[in-house]
Short mmCIF file of C-alpha atoms and ligand atoms in Angstrom, two decimals:
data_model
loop_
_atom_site.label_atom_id
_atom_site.label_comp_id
_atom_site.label_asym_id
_atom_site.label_seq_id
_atom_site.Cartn_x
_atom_site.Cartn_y
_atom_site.Cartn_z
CA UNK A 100 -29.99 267.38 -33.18
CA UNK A 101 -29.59 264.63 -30.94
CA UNK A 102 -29.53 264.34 -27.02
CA UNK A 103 -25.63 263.09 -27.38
CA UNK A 104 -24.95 266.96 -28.68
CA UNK A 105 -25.40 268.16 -25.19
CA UNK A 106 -23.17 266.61 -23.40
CA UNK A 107 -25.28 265.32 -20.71
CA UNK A 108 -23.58 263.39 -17.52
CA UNK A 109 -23.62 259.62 -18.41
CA UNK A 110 -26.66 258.47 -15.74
CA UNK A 111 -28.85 261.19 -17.49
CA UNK A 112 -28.06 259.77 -20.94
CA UNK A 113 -28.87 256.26 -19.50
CA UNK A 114 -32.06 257.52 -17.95
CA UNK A 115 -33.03 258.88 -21.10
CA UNK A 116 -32.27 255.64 -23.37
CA UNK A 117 -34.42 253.66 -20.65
CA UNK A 118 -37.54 255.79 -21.52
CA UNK A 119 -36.25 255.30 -25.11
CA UNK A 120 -36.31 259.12 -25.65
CA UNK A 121 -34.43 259.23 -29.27
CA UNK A 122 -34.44 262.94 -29.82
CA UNK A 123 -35.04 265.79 -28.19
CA UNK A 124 -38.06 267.77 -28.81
CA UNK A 125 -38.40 271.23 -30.43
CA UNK A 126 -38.65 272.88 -26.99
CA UNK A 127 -35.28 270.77 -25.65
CA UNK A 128 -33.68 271.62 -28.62
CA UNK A 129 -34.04 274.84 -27.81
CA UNK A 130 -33.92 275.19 -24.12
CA UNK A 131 -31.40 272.38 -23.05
CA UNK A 132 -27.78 274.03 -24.15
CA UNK A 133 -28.90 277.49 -23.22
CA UNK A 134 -29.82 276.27 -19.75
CA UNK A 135 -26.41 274.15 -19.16
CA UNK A 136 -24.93 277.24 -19.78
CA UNK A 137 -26.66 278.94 -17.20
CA UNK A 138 -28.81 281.56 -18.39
CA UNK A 139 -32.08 282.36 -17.67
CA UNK A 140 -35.24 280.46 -19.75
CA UNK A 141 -38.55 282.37 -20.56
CA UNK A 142 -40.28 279.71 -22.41
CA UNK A 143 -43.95 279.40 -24.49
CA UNK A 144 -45.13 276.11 -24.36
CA UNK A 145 -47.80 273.63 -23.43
CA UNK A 146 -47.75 270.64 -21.78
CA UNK A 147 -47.45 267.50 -24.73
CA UNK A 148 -44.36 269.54 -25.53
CA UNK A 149 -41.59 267.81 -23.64
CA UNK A 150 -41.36 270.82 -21.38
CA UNK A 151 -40.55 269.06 -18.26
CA UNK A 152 -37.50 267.40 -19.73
CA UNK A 153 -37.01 270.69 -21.35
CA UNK A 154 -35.80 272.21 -17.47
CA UNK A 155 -35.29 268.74 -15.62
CA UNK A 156 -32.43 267.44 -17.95
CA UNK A 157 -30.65 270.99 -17.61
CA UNK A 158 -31.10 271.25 -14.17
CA UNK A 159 -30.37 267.19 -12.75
CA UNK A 160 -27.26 267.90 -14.78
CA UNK A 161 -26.23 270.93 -13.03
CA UNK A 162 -26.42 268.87 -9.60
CA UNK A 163 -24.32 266.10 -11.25
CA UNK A 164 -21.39 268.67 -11.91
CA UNK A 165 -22.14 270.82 -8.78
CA UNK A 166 -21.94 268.25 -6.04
CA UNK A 167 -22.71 269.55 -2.36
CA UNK A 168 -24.30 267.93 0.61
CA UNK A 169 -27.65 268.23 1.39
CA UNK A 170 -28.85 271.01 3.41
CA UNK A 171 -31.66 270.34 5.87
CA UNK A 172 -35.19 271.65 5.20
CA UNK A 173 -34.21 273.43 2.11
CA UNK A 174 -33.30 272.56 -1.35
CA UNK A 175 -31.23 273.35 -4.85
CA UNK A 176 -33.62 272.89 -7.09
CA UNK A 177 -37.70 274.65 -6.22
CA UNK A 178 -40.03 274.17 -9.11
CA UNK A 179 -43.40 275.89 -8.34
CA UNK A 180 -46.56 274.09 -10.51
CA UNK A 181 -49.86 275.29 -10.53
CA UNK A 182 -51.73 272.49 -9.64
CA UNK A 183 -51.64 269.20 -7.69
CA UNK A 184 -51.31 267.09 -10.60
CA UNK A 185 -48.81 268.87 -12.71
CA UNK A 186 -46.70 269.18 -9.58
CA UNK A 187 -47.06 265.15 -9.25
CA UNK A 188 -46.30 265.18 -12.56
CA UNK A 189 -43.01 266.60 -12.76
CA UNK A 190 -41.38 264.97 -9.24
CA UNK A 191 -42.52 262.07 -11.53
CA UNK A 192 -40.11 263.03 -13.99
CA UNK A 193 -37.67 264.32 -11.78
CA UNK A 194 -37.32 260.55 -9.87
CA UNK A 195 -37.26 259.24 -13.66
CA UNK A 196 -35.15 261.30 -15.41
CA UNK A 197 -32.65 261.48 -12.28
CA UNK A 198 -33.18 257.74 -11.57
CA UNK A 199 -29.36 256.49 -12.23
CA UNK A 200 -28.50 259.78 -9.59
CA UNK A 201 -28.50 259.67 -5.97
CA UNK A 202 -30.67 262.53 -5.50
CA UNK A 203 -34.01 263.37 -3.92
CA UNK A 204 -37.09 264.48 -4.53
CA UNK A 205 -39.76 265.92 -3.10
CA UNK A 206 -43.02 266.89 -3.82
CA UNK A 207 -45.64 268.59 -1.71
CA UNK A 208 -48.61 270.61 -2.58
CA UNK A 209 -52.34 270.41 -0.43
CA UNK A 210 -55.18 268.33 0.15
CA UNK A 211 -53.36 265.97 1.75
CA UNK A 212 -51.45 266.14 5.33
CA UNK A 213 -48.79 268.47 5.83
CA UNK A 214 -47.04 266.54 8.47
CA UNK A 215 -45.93 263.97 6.09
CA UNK A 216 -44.70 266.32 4.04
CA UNK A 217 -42.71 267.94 6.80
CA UNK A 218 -41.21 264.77 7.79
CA UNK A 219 -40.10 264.33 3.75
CA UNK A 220 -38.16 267.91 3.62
CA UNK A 221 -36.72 268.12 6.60
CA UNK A 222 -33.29 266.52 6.41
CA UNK A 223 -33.49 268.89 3.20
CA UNK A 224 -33.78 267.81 -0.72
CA UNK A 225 -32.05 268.39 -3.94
CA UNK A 226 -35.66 269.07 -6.09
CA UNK A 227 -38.59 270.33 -4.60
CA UNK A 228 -41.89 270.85 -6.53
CA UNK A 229 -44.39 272.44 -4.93
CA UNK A 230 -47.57 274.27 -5.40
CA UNK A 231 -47.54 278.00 -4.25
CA UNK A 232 -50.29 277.74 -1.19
CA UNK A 233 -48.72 274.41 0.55
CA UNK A 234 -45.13 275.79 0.25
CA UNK A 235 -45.82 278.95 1.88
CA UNK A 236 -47.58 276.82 4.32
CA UNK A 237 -44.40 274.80 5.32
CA UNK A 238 -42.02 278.02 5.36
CA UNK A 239 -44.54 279.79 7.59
CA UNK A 240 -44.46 277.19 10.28
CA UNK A 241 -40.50 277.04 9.60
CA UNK A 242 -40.31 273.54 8.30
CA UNK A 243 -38.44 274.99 5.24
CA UNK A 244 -36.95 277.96 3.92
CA UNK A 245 -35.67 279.27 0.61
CA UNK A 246 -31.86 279.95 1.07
CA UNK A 247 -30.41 276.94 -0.82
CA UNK A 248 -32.51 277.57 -4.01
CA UNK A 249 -30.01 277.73 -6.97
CA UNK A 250 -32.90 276.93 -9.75
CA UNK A 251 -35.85 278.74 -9.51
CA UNK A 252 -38.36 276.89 -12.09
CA UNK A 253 -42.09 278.48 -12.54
CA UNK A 254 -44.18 276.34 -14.84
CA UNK A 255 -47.59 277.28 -16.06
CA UNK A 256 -47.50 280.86 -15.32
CA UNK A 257 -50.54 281.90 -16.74
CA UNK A 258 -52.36 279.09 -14.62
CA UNK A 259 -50.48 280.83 -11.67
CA UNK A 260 -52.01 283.95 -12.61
CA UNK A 261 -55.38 282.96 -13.63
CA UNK A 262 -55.65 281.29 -9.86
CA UNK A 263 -54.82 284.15 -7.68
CA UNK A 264 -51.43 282.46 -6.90
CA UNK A 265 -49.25 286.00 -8.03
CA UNK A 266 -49.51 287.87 -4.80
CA UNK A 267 -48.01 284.36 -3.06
CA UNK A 268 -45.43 284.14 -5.80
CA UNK A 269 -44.38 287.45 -5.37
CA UNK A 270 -43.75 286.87 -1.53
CA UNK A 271 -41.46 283.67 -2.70
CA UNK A 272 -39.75 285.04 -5.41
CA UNK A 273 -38.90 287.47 -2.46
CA UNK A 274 -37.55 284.64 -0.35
CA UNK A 275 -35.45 283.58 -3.01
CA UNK A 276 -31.23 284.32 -3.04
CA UNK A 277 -30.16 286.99 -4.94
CA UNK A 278 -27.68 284.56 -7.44
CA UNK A 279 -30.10 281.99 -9.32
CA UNK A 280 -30.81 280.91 -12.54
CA UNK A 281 -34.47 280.95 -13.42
CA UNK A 282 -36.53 279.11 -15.55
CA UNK A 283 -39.97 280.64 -16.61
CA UNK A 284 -42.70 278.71 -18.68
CA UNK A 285 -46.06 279.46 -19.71
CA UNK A 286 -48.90 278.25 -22.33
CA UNK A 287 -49.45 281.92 -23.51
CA UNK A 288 -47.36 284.98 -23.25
CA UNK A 289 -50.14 288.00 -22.69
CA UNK A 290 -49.18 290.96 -21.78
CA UNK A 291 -49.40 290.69 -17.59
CA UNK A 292 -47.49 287.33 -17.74
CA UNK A 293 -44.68 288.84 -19.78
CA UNK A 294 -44.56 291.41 -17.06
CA UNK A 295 -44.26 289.13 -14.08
CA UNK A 296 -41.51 287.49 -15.96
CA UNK A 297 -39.83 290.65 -16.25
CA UNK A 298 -39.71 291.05 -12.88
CA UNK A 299 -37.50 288.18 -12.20
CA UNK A 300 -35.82 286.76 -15.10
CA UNK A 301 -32.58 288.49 -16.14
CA UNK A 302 -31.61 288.72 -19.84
CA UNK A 303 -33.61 285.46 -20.45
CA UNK A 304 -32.78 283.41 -23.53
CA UNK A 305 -36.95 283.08 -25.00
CA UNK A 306 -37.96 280.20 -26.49
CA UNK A 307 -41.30 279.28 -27.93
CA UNK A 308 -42.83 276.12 -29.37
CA UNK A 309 -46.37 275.47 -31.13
CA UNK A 310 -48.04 278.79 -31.62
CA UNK A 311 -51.53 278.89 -30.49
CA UNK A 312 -52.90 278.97 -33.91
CA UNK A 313 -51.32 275.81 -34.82
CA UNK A 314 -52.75 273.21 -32.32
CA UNK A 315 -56.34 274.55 -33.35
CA UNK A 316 -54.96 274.10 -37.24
CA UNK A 317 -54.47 270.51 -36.69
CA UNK A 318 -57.86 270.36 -34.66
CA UNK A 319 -61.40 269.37 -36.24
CA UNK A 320 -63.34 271.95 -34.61
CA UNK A 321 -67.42 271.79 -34.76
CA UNK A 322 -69.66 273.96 -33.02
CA UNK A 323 -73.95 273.50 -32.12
CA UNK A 324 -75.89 275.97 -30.73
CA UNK A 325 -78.17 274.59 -28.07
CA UNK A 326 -79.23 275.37 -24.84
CA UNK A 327 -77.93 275.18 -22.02
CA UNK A 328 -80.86 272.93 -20.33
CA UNK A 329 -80.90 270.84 -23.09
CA UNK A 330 -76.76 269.99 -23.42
CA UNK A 331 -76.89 266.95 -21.59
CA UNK A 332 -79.40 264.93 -24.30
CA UNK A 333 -77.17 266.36 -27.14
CA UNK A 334 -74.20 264.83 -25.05
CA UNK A 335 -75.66 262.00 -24.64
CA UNK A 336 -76.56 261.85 -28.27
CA UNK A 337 -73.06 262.88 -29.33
CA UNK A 338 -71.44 259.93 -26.75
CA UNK A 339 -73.33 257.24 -28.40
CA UNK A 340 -73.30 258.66 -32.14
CA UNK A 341 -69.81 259.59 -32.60
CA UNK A 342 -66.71 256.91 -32.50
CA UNK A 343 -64.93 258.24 -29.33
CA UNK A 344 -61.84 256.01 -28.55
CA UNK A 345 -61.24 258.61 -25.32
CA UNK A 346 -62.89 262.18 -24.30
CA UNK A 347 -62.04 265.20 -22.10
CA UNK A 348 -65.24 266.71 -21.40
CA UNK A 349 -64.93 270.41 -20.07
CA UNK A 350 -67.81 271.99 -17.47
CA UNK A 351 -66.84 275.68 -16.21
CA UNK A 352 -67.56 274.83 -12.56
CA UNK A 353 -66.90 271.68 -10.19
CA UNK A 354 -70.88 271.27 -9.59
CA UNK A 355 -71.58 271.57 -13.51
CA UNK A 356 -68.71 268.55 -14.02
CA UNK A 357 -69.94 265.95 -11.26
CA UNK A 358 -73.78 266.87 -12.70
CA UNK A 359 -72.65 265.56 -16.37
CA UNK A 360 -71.29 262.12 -14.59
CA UNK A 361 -74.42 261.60 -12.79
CA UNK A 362 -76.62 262.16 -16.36
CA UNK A 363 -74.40 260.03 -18.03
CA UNK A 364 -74.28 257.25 -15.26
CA UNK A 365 -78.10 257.61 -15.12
CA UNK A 366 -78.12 257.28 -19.00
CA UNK A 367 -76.15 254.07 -18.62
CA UNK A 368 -72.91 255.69 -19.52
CA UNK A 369 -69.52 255.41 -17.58
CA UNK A 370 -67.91 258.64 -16.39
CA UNK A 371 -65.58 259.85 -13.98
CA UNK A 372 -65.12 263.56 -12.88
CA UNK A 373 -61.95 265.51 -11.92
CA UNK A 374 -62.04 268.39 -10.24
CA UNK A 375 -60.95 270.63 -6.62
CA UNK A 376 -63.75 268.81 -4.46
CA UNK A 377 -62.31 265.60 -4.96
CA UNK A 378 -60.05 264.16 -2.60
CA UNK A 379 -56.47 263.94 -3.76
CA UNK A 380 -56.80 260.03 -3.95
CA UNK A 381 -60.07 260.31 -6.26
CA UNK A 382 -58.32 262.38 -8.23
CA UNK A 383 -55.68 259.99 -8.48
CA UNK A 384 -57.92 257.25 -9.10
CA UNK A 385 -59.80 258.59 -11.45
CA UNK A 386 -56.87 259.87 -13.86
CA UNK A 387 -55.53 256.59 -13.46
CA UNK A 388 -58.45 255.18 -14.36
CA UNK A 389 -58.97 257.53 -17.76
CA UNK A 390 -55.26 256.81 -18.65
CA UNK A 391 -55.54 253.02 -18.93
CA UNK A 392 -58.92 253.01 -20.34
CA UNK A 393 -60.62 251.59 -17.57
CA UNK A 394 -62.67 254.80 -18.56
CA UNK A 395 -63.24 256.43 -22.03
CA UNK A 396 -64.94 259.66 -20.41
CA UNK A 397 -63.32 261.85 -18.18
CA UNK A 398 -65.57 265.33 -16.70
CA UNK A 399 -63.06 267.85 -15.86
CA UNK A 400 -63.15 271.32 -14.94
CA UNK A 401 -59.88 273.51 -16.83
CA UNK A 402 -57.30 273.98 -13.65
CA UNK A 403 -57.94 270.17 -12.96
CA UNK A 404 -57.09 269.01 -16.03
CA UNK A 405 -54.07 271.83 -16.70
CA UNK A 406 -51.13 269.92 -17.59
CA UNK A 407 -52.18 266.64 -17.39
CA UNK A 408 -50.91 264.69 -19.74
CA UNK A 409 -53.28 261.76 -21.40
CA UNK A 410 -52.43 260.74 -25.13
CA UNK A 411 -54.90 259.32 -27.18
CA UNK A 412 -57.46 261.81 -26.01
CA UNK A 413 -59.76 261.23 -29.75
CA UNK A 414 -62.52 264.05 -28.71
CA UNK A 415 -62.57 267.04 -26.78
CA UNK A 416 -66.27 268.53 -25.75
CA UNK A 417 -66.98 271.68 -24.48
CA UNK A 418 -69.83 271.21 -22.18
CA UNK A 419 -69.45 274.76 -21.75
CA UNK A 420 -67.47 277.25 -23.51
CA UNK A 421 -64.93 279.22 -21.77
CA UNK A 422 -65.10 282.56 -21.23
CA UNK A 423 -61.08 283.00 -22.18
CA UNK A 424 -60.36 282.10 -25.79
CA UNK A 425 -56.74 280.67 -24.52
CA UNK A 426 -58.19 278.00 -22.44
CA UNK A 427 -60.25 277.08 -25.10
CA UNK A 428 -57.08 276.74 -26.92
CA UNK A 429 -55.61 274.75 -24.00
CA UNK A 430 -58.93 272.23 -24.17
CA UNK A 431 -58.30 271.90 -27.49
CA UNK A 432 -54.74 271.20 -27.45
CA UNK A 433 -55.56 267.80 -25.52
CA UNK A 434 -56.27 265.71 -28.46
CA UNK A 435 -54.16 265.94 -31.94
CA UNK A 436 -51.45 265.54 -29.39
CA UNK A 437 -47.84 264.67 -31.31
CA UNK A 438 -49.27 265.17 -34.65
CA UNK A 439 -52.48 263.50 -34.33
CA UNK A 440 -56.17 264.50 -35.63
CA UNK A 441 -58.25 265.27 -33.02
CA UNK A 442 -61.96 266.12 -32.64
CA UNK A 443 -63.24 269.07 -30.62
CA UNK A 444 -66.82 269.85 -30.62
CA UNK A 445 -68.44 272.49 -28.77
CA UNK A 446 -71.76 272.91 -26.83
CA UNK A 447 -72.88 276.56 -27.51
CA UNK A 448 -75.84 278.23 -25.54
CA UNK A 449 -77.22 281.74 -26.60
CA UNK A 450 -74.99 283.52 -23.98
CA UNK A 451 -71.84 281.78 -24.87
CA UNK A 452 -72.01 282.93 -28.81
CA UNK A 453 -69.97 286.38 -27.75
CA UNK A 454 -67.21 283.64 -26.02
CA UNK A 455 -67.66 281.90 -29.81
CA UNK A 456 -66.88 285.05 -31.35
CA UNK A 457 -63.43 286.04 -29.23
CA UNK A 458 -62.23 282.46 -29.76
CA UNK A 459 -62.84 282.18 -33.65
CA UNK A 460 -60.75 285.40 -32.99
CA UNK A 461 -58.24 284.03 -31.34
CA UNK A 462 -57.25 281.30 -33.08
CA UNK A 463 -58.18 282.62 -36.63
CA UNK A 464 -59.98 279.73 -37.15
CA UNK A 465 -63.79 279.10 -38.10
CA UNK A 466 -65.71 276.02 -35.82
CA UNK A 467 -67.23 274.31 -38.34
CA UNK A 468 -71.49 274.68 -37.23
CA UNK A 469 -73.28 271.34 -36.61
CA UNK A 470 -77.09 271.78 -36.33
CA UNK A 471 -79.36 269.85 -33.89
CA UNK A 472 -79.26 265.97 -34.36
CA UNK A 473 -83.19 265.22 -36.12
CA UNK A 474 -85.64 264.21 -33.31
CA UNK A 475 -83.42 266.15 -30.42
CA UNK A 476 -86.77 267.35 -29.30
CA UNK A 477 -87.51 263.80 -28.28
CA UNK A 478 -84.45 262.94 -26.99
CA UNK A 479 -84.63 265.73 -25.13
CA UNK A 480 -87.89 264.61 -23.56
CA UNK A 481 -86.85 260.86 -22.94
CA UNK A 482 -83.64 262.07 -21.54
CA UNK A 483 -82.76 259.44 -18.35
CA UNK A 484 -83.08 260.94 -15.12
CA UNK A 485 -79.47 261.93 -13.38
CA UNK A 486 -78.51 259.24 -11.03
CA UNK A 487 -78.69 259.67 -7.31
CA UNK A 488 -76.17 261.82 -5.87
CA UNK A 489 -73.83 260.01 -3.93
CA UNK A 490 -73.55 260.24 -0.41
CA UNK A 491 -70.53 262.62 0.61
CA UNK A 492 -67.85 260.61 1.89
CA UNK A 493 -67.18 261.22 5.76
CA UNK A 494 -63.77 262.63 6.15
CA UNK A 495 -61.01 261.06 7.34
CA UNK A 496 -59.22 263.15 10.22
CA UNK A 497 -55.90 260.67 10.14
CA UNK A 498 -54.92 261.38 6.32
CA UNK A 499 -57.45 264.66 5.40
CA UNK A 500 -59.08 262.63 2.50
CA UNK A 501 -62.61 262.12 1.58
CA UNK A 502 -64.01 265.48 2.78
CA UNK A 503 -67.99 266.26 2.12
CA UNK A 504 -68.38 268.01 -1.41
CA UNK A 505 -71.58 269.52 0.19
CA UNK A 506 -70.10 271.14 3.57
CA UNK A 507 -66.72 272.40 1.62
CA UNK A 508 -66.03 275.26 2.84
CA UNK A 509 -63.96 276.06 0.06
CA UNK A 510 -65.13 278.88 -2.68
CA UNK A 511 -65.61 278.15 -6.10
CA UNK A 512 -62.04 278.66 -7.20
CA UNK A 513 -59.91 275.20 -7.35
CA UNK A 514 -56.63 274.01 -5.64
CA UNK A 515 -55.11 275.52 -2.95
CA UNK A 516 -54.59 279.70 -3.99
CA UNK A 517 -54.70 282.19 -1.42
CA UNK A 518 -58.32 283.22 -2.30
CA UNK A 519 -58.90 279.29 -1.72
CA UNK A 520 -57.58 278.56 1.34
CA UNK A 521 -59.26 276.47 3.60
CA UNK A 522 -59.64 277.27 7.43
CA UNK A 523 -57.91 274.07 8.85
CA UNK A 524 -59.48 271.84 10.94
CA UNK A 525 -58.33 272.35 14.94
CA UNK A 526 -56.66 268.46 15.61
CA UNK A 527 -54.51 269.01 12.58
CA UNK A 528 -53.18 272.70 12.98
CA UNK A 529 -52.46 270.70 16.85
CA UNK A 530 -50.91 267.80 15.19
CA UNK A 531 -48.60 270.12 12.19
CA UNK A 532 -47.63 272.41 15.12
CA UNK A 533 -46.58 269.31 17.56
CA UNK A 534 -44.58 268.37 14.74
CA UNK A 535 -42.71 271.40 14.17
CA UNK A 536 -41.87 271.60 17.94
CA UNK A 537 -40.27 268.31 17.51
CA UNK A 538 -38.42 268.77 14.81
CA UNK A 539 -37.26 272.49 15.65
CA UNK A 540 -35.97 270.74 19.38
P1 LIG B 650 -44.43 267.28 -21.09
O1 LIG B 650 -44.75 268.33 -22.11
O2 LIG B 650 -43.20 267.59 -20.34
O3 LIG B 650 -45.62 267.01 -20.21
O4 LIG B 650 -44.13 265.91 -21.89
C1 LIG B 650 -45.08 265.28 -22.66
C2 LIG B 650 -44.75 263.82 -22.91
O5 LIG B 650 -43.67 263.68 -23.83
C3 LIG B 650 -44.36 263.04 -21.66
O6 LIG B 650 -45.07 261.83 -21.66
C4 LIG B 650 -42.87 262.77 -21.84
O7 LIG B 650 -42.49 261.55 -21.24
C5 LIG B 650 -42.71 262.73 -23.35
N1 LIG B 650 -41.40 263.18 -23.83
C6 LIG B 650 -40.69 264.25 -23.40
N2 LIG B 650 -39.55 264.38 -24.11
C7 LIG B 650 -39.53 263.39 -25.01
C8 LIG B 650 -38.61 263.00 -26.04
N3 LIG B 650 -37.50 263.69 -26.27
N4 LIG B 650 -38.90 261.90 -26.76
C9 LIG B 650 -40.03 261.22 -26.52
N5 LIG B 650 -40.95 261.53 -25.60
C10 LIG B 650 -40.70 262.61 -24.84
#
């Protein structure tokens, strides 16, 4: 099958030959005609797919044969993404994919100022992405509203679910009109996540690409039992022992990632973290960083690094295991991306061997068992002290960046769900509300 098949408006099919995009991908293949024809989409798939194509192609091709003018602070086209990243992500491929159209593009999600992002809506878009928190946020101070939606797109539902985002979907979904098409995509398809589809999809075509079971098939996956105080040496070790061209290392928590950087920097290794604490622009720096290989290490908790998507990623280590066997097939799935081999070796303390178990389950796969490198007990002892922890960077009232990891007032939950929300600082409620007066005069 080729893209040609579809029948996709000419400045799409250029857009596409300028990324040099030959054919479409298993999940395009199956999602692209059933979406021009307007039916509804629940889709299993994980990012490395071609997902995002997958609903932008269908849906920049509906505005191309469904002209209208703009309406202000709304728009035709409201994809909701879990996270930060994988909402910069796809406006990313929106602006690409659409860039022979005359449409825009927004994207907005939080950790950053919301009066920019008022200012970027308001005379309305065609494609908004969005994460849940930040567009509630804009609609409850009135800066936007939800009556021009005619695609309704929710990627990474099981992310949505697994952050506390489904009681702020539901109230969306809510805001939504009645005659829509919507597009629903998630990694895995339990039980609960089927459900919520239910509630909002109507007579969806289903489409699913790479079963679980095959991403960990095409995975090396080795296992040693240590623990837990003495993981950082055997990192350490592993770092310098194995031939790592680029590695996602996963922590369970946000402290737990930025302690691993400041072992490895004190062993003399390079690292960078990426996690909710950071500042949007050190998140941004530090992907970017990882991506061109300024950096072969990158620390990352799983809803930072959901749907981000890095190729060449050679090794994947589980600093700690996860307690979910499907995010440990989501690690996983980073590396042996488009057919590769990849490499995942996990870190197993006593109380993680149960979270062994239900994975091994899972996936219906066996970890192959590595023991203890010979003189770990040394290296244990000569381990190099963690390097100083950096001084919190003062924040920045004008653009909301660099906020103190140590006085976050944030929980331990990531992004921006409802259970996450941060109590706003007084000057900017002042400054978002001064804004909305002036634009609502
Ligand atoms: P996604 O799963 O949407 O994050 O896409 C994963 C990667 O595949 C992105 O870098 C896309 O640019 C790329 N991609 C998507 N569709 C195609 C295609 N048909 N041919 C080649 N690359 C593609």
């Amino acid at each position: 099958m080729k893209f040609e098949d579809f029948g996709l408006a000419d400045p799409i099919m250029k857009a596409l030959a300028a990324k040099r995009y030959e054919n479409p991908t298993p999940i395009q293949q199956q999602s692209i005609r059933p979406l021009l024809e307007g039916h509804d989409l629940c889709g299993i798939a994980q990012t490395g797919t071609g997902k995002t194509a997958a609903f932008a192609l269908p849906s920049l091709d509906y505005l191309v044969r469904n002209p209208k003018a703009r309406l202000p602070v709304t728009c035709r086209i409201l994809v909701l993404s879990p996270t930060r990243e994988l909402a910069a992500q796809i406006g990313d491929s929106f602006r690409d994919y659409g860039r022979f159209l005359n449409i825009r593009v927004a994207t907005v999600f939080g950790g950053v100022p919301i009066h920019r992002q008022i200012k970027q809506v308001q005379s309305g878009v065609d494609v908004l992405v969005a994460t849940p928190g930040r567009l509630l946020d804009l609609i409850d101070q009135r800066a936007f509203h939800l009556n021009g939606v005619e695609i309704f797109v929710l990627d990474e539902a099981d992310q949505m679910m697994d952050m506390g985002f489904i009681a702020p979907l539901k109230r969306i979904v809510k805001m939504l009109p009645k005659q829509r098409q919507n597009l629903f995509f998630s990694a895995t398809m339990p039980r609960e996540i089927a459900d919520l589809g239910a509630q909002f999809l109507h007579d969806p075509v289903k489409v699913s690409v790479t079963p679980q079971a095959t991403t960990a098939e095409r995975v090396r996956q080795l296992a040693t039992f240590v623990n837990q105080m003495e993981k950082q040496a055997l990192l350490t070790h592993v770092l310098r022992d194995q031939d790592i061209d680029r590695a996602l290392i996963f922590t369970r928590t946000k402290h737990g990632a930025d302690r691993v950087v400041r072992f490895l920097e004190g062993a003399g290794i390079a690292a960078v973290a990426i996690h909710g604490n950071k500042s949007q622009a050190q998140r941004t720096a530090a992907l970017q960083a990882f991506r061109q290989g300024q950096v072969r290490l990158l620390v990352a908790t799983d809803i930072a690094a959901r749907g981000i998507d890095v190729s060449g990623v050679s090794h994947v280590i589980n600093f700690e295991l996860p307690n979910v066997p499907e995010q440990y097939v989501h690690r996983i799935g980073r590396t042996a991306r488009a057919g590769a081999e990849g490499i995942a070796i996990s870190f197993v303390a006593d109380d993680e061997r149960a979270y062994l178990k239900a994975i091994e389950r899972t996936t219906k796969t066996r970890c192959e068992i590595v023991r203890l490198p010979d003189g770990f007990a040394e290296m244990v002892r000569n381990l190099p002290k963690p390097a100083q922890r950096k001084r919190p960077e003062r924040p920045n009232p004008r653009n909301g960046e660099g906020r103190p990891a140590n006085r976050s007032r944030r929980r331990n939950t990531e992004n921006e769900g409802q259970a996450a929300r941060r109590p706003r600082r007084r000057k900017s409620v002042g400054a978002h509300k001064n804004a909305v007066k002036k634009f609502n005069s």
